[in-house]
mmCIF file of C-alpha atoms and ligand atoms in Angstrom:
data_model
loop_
_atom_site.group_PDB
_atom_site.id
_atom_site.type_symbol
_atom_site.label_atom_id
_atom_site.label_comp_id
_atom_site.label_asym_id
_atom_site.label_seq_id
_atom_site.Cartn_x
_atom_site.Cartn_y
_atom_site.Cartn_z
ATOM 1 C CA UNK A 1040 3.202 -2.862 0.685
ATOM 2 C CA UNK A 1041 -0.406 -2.560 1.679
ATOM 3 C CA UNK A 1042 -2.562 1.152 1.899
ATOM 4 C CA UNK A 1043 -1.606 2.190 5.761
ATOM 5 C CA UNK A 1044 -5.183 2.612 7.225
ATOM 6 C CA UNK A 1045 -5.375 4.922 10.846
ATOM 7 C CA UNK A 1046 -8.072 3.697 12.965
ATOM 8 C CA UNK A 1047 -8.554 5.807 16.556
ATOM 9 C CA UNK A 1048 -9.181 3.839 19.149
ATOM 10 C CA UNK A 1049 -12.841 5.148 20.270
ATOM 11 C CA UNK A 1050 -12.203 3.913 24.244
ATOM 12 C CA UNK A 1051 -9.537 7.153 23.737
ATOM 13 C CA UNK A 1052 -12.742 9.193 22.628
ATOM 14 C CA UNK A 1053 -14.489 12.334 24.446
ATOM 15 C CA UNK A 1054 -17.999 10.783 24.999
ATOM 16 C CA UNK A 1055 -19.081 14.592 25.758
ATOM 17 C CA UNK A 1056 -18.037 15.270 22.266
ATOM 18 C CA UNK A 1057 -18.578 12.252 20.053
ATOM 19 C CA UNK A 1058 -20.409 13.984 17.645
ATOM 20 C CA UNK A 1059 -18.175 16.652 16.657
ATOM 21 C CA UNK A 1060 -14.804 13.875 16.889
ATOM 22 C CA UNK A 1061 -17.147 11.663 14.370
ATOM 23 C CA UNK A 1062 -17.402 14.325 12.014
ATOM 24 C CA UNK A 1063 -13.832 15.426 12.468
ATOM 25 C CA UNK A 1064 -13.070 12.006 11.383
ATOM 26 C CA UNK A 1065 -15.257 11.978 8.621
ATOM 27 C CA UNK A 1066 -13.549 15.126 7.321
ATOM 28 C CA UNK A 1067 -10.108 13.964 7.893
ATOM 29 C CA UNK A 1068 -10.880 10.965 5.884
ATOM 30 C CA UNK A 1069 -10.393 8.609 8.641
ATOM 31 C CA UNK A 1070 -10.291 4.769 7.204
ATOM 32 C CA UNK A 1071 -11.878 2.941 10.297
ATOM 33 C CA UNK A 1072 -12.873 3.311 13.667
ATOM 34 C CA UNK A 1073 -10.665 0.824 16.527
ATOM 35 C CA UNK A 1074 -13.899 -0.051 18.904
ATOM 36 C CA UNK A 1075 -12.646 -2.032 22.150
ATOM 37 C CA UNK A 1076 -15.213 -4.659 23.328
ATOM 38 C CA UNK A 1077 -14.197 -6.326 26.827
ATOM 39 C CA UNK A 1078 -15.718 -8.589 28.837
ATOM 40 C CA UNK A 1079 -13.910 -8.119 32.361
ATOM 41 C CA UNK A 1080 -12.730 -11.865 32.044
ATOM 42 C CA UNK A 1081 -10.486 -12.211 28.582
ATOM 43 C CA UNK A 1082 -9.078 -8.891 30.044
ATOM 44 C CA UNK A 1083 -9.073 -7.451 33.001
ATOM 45 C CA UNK A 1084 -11.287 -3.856 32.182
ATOM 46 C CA UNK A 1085 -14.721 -3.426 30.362
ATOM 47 C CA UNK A 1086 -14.606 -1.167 28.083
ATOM 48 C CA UNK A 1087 -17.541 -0.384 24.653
ATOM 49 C CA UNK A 1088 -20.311 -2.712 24.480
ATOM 50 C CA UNK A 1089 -23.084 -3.548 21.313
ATOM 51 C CA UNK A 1090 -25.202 -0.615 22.068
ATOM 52 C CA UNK A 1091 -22.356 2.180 21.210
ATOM 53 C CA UNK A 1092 -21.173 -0.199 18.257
ATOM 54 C CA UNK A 1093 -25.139 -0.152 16.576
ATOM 55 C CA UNK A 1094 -24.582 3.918 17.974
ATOM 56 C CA UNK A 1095 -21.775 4.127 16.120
ATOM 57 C CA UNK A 1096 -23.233 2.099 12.667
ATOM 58 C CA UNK A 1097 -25.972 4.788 12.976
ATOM 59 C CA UNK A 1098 -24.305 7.916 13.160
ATOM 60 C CA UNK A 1099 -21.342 7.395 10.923
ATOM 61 C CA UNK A 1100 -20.353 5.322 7.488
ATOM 62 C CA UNK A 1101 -16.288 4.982 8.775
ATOM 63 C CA UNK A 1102 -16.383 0.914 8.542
ATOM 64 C CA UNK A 1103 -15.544 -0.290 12.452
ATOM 65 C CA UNK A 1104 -12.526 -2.188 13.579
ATOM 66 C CA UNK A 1105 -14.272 -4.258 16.167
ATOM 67 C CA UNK A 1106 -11.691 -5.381 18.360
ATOM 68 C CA UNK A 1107 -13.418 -8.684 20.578
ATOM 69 C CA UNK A 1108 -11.258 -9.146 23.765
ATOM 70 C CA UNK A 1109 -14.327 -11.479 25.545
ATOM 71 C CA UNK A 1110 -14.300 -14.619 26.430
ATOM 72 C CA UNK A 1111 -16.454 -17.111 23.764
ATOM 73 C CA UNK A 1112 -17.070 -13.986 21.705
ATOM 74 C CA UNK A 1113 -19.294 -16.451 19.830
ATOM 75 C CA UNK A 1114 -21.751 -15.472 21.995
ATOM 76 C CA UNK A 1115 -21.643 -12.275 21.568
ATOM 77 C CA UNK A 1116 -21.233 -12.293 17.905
ATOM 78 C CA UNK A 1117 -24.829 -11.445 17.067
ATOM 79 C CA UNK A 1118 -25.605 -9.075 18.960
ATOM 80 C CA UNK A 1119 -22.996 -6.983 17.354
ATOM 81 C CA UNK A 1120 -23.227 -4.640 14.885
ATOM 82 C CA UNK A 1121 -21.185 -5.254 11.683
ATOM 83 C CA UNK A 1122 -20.951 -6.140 8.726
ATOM 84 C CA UNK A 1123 -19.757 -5.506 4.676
ATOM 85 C CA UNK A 1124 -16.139 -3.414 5.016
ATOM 86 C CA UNK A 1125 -15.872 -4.028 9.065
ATOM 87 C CA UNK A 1126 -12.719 -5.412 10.331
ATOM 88 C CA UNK A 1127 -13.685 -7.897 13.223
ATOM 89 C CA UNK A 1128 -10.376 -8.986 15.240
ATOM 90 C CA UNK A 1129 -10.928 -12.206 17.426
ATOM 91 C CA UNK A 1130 -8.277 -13.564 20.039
ATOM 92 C CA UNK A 1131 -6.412 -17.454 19.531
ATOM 93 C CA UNK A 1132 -6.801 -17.769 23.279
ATOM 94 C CA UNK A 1133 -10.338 -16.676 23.666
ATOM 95 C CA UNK A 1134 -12.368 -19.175 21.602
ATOM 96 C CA UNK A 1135 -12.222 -23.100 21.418
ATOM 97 C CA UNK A 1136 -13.739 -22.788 17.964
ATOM 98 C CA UNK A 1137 -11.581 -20.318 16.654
ATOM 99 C CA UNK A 1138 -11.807 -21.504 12.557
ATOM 100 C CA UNK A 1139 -16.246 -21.449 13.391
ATOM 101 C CA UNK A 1140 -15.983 -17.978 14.826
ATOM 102 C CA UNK A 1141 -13.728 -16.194 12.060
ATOM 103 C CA UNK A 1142 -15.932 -18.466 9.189
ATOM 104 C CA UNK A 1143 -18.982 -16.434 11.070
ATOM 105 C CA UNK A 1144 -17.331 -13.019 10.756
ATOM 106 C CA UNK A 1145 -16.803 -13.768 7.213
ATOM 107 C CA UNK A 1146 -20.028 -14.865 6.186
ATOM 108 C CA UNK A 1147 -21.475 -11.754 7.336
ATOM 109 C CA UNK A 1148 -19.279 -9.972 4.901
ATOM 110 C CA UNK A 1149 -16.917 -8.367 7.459
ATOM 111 C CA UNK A 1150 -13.128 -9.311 7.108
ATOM 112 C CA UNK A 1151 -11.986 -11.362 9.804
ATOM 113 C CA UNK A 1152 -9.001 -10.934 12.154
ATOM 114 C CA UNK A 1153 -6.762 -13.172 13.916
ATOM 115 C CA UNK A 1154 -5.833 -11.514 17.261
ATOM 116 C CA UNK A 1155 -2.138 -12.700 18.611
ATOM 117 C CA UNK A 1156 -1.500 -11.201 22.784
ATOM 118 C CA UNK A 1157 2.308 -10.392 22.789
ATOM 119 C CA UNK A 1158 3.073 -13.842 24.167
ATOM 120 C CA UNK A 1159 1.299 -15.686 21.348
ATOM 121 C CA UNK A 1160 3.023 -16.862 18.515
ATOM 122 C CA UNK A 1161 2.652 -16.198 14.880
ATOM 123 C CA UNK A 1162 2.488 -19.661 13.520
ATOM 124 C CA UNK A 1163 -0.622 -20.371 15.967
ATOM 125 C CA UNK A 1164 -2.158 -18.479 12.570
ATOM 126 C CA UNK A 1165 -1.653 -21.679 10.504
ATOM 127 C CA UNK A 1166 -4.580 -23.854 10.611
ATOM 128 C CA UNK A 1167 -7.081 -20.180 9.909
ATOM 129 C CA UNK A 1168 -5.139 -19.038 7.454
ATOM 130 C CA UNK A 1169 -7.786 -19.467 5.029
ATOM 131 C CA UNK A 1170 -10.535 -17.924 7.466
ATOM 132 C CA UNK A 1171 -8.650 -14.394 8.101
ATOM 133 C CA UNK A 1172 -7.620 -11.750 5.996
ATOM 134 C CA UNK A 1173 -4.946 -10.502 8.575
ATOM 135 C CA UNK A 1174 -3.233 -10.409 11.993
ATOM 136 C CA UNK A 1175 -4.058 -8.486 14.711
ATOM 137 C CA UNK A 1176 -0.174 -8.066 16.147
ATOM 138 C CA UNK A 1177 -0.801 -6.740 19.918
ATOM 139 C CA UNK A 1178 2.026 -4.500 20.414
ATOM 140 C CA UNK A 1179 0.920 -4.192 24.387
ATOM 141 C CA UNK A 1180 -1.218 -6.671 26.733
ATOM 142 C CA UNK A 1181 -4.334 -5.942 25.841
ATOM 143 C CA UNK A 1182 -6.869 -4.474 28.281
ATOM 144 C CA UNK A 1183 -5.813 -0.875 28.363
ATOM 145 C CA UNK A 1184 -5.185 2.586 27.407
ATOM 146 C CA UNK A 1185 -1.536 4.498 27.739
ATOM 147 C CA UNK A 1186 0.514 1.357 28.000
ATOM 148 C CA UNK A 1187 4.441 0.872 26.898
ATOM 149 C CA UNK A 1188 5.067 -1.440 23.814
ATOM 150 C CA UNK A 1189 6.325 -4.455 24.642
ATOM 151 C CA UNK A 1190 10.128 -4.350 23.041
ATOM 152 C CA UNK A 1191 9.788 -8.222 20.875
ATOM 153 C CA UNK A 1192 6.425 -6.263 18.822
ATOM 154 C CA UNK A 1193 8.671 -4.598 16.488
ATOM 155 C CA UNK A 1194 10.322 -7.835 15.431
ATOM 156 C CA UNK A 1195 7.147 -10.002 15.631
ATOM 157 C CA UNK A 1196 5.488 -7.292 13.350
ATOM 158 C CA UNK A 1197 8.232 -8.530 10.919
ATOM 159 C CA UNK A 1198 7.962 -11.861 11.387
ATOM 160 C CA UNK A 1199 4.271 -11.872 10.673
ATOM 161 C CA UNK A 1200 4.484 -10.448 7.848
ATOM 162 C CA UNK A 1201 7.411 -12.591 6.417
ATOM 163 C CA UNK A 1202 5.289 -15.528 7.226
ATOM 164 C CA UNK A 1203 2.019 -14.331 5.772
ATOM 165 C CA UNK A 1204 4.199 -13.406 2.470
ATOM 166 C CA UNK A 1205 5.715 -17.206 2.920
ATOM 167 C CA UNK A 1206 2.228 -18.373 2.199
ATOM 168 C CA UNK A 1207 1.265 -15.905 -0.451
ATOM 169 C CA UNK A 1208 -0.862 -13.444 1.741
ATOM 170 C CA UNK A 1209 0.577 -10.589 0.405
ATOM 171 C CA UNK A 1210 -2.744 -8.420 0.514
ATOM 172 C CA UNK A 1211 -3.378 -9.736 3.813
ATOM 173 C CA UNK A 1212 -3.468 -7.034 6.629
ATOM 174 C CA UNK A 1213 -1.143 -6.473 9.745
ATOM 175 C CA UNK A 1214 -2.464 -4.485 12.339
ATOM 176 C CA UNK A 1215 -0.817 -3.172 15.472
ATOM 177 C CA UNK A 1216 -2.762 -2.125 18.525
ATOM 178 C CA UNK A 1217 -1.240 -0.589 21.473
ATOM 179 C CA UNK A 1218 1.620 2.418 21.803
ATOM 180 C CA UNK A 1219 1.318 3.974 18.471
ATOM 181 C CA UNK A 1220 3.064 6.771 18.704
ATOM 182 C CA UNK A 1221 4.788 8.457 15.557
ATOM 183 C CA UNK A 1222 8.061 6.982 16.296
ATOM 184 C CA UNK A 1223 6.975 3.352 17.232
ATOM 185 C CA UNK A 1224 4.595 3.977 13.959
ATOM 186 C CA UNK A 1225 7.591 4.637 12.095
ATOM 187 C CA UNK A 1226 9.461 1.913 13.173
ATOM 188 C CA UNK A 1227 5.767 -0.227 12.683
ATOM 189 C CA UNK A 1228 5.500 0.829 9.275
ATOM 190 C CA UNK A 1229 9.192 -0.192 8.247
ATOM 191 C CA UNK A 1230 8.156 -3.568 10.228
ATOM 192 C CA UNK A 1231 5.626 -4.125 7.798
ATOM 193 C CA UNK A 1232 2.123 -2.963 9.747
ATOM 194 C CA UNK A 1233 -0.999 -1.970 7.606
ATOM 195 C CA UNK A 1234 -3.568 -0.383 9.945
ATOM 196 C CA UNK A 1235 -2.383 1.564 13.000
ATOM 197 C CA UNK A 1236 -4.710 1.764 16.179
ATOM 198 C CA UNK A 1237 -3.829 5.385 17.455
ATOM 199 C CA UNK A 1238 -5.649 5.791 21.285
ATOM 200 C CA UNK A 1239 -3.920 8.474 23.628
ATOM 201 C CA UNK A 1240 -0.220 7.357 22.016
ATOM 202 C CA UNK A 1241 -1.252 9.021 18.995
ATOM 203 C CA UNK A 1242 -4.622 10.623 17.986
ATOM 204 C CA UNK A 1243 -5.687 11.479 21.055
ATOM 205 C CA UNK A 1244 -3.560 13.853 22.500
ATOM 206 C CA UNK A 1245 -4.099 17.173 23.537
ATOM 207 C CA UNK A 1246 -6.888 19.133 21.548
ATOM 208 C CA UNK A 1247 -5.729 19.468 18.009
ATOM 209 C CA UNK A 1248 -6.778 16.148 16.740
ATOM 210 C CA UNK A 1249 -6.989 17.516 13.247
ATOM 211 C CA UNK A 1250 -3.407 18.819 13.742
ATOM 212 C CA UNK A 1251 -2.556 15.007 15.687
ATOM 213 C CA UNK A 1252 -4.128 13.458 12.684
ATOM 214 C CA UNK A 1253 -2.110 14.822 9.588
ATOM 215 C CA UNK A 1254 0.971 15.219 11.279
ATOM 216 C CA UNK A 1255 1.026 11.614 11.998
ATOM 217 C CA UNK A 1256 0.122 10.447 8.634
ATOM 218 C CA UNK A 1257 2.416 12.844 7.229
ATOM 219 C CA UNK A 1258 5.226 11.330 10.047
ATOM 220 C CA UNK A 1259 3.930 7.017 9.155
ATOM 221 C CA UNK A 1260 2.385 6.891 6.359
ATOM 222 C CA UNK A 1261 4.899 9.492 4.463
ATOM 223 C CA UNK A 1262 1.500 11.103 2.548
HETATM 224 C C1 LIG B 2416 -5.485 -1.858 24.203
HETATM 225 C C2 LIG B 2416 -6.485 -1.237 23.303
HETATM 226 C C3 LIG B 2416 -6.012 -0.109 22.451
HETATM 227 C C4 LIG B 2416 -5.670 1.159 23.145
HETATM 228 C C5 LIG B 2416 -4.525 1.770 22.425
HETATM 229 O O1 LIG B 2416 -6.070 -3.026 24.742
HETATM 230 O O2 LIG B 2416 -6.899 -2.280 22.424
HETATM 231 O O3 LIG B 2416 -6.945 0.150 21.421
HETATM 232 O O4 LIG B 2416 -6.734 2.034 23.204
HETATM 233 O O5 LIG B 2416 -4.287 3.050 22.910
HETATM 234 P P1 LIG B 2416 -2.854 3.657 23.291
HETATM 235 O O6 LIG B 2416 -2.416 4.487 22.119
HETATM 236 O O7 LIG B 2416 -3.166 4.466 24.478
HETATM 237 O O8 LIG B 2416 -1.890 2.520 23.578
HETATM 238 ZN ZN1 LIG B 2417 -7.834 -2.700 20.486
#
């Protein structure tokens, strides 16, 4: 089993208190921060946009997990942010040149993603398999915030990572974005998930984030 990684969703985030929630992270030890891009098309919301990701590269050294839910995020590729240690997460459905887009990612040193929506199967992974170094498993529709998992995640969190086993992926990442609570993290973590996007299902939550953090690591990740 892989490290389990908690990455806060930073559309969740207090922009009248970013500062002091970076820092909390940085003492907490946080492994990565979740950064929603949308485009208003892919998904229906816009959310964080290149100039809070280069904000973000600035004023902290937590690598990003730069989640692209835009149409032809080709486009948009350079003008983001990223790069050595950054997770970049691209969707199947949301590129034509999927295999060019994640070989871009990669080649500016971040580790690339394959995004799946909760109707898209695992095996559309097959022909990038050799371009990512993990799956994106969307445990809601993407788009937004304080949404209930969609029941077939918990399986399909299994499957993935039967199949990326199947083909020898073993250090390859699962991640699981949407609903994660401490007891769908539980039941995430038994699935097989690696990096757990907590947004207001389970970092941000009241005002004891410290307190939000260890307890769920202490609940998921049994440390
Ligand atoms: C959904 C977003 C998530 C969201 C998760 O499209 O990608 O990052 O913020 O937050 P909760 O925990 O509210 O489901
Ligand atoms: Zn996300």
């Amino acid at each position: 089993m892989n490290k389990a990684m908690l990455a806060p969703s930073m559309m969740c985030a207090d922009f009248l208190h970013l500062e002091e929630q970076l820092r909390l992270f940085e003492r907490e030890g946080i492994d990565l921060l979740h950064v929603d891009i949308m485009d208003g098309h892919f998904v229906p919301n816009i959310t964080l946009g290149t100039d809070f990701v280069r904000m973000l590269k600035k004023a902290t050294s937590i690598p990003l997990d730069i989640h692209l839910m835009v149409e032809r995020p080709e486009n948009l590729l350079p003008a983001i942010a990223f790069g050595e240690g950054d997770y970049v997460s691209v969707h199947y459905e949301s590129t034509v040149h999927l295999q060019r887009v994640l070989a871009a990612i990669r080649e500016r040193g971040a580790k690339p993603l394959l995004a799946l929506n909760p109707g898209t199967p695992v095996s559309m992974a097959e022909e990038v398999l050799g371009d990512i170094d993990g799956l994106l498993v969307m445990t809601v529709n993407p788009g937004f915030a304080g949404q209930k998992l969609v029941p077939s995640a918990l399986e399909k969190i299994a499957r993935a990572r039967l199949y990326l086993d199947a083909y020898g992926m073993n250090e390859s990442v699962i991640e699981v974005d949407g609903n994660v609570s401490i007891p769908n993290g539980i039941a995430m973590r038994a699935a097989g998930a690696d990096i757990f996007v907590a947004g207001t299902s389970g970092v941000f939550i009241g005002d004891d984030m410290a307190g939000n953090i260890r307890h769920f690591r202490r609940q998921v990740f049994g440390e």
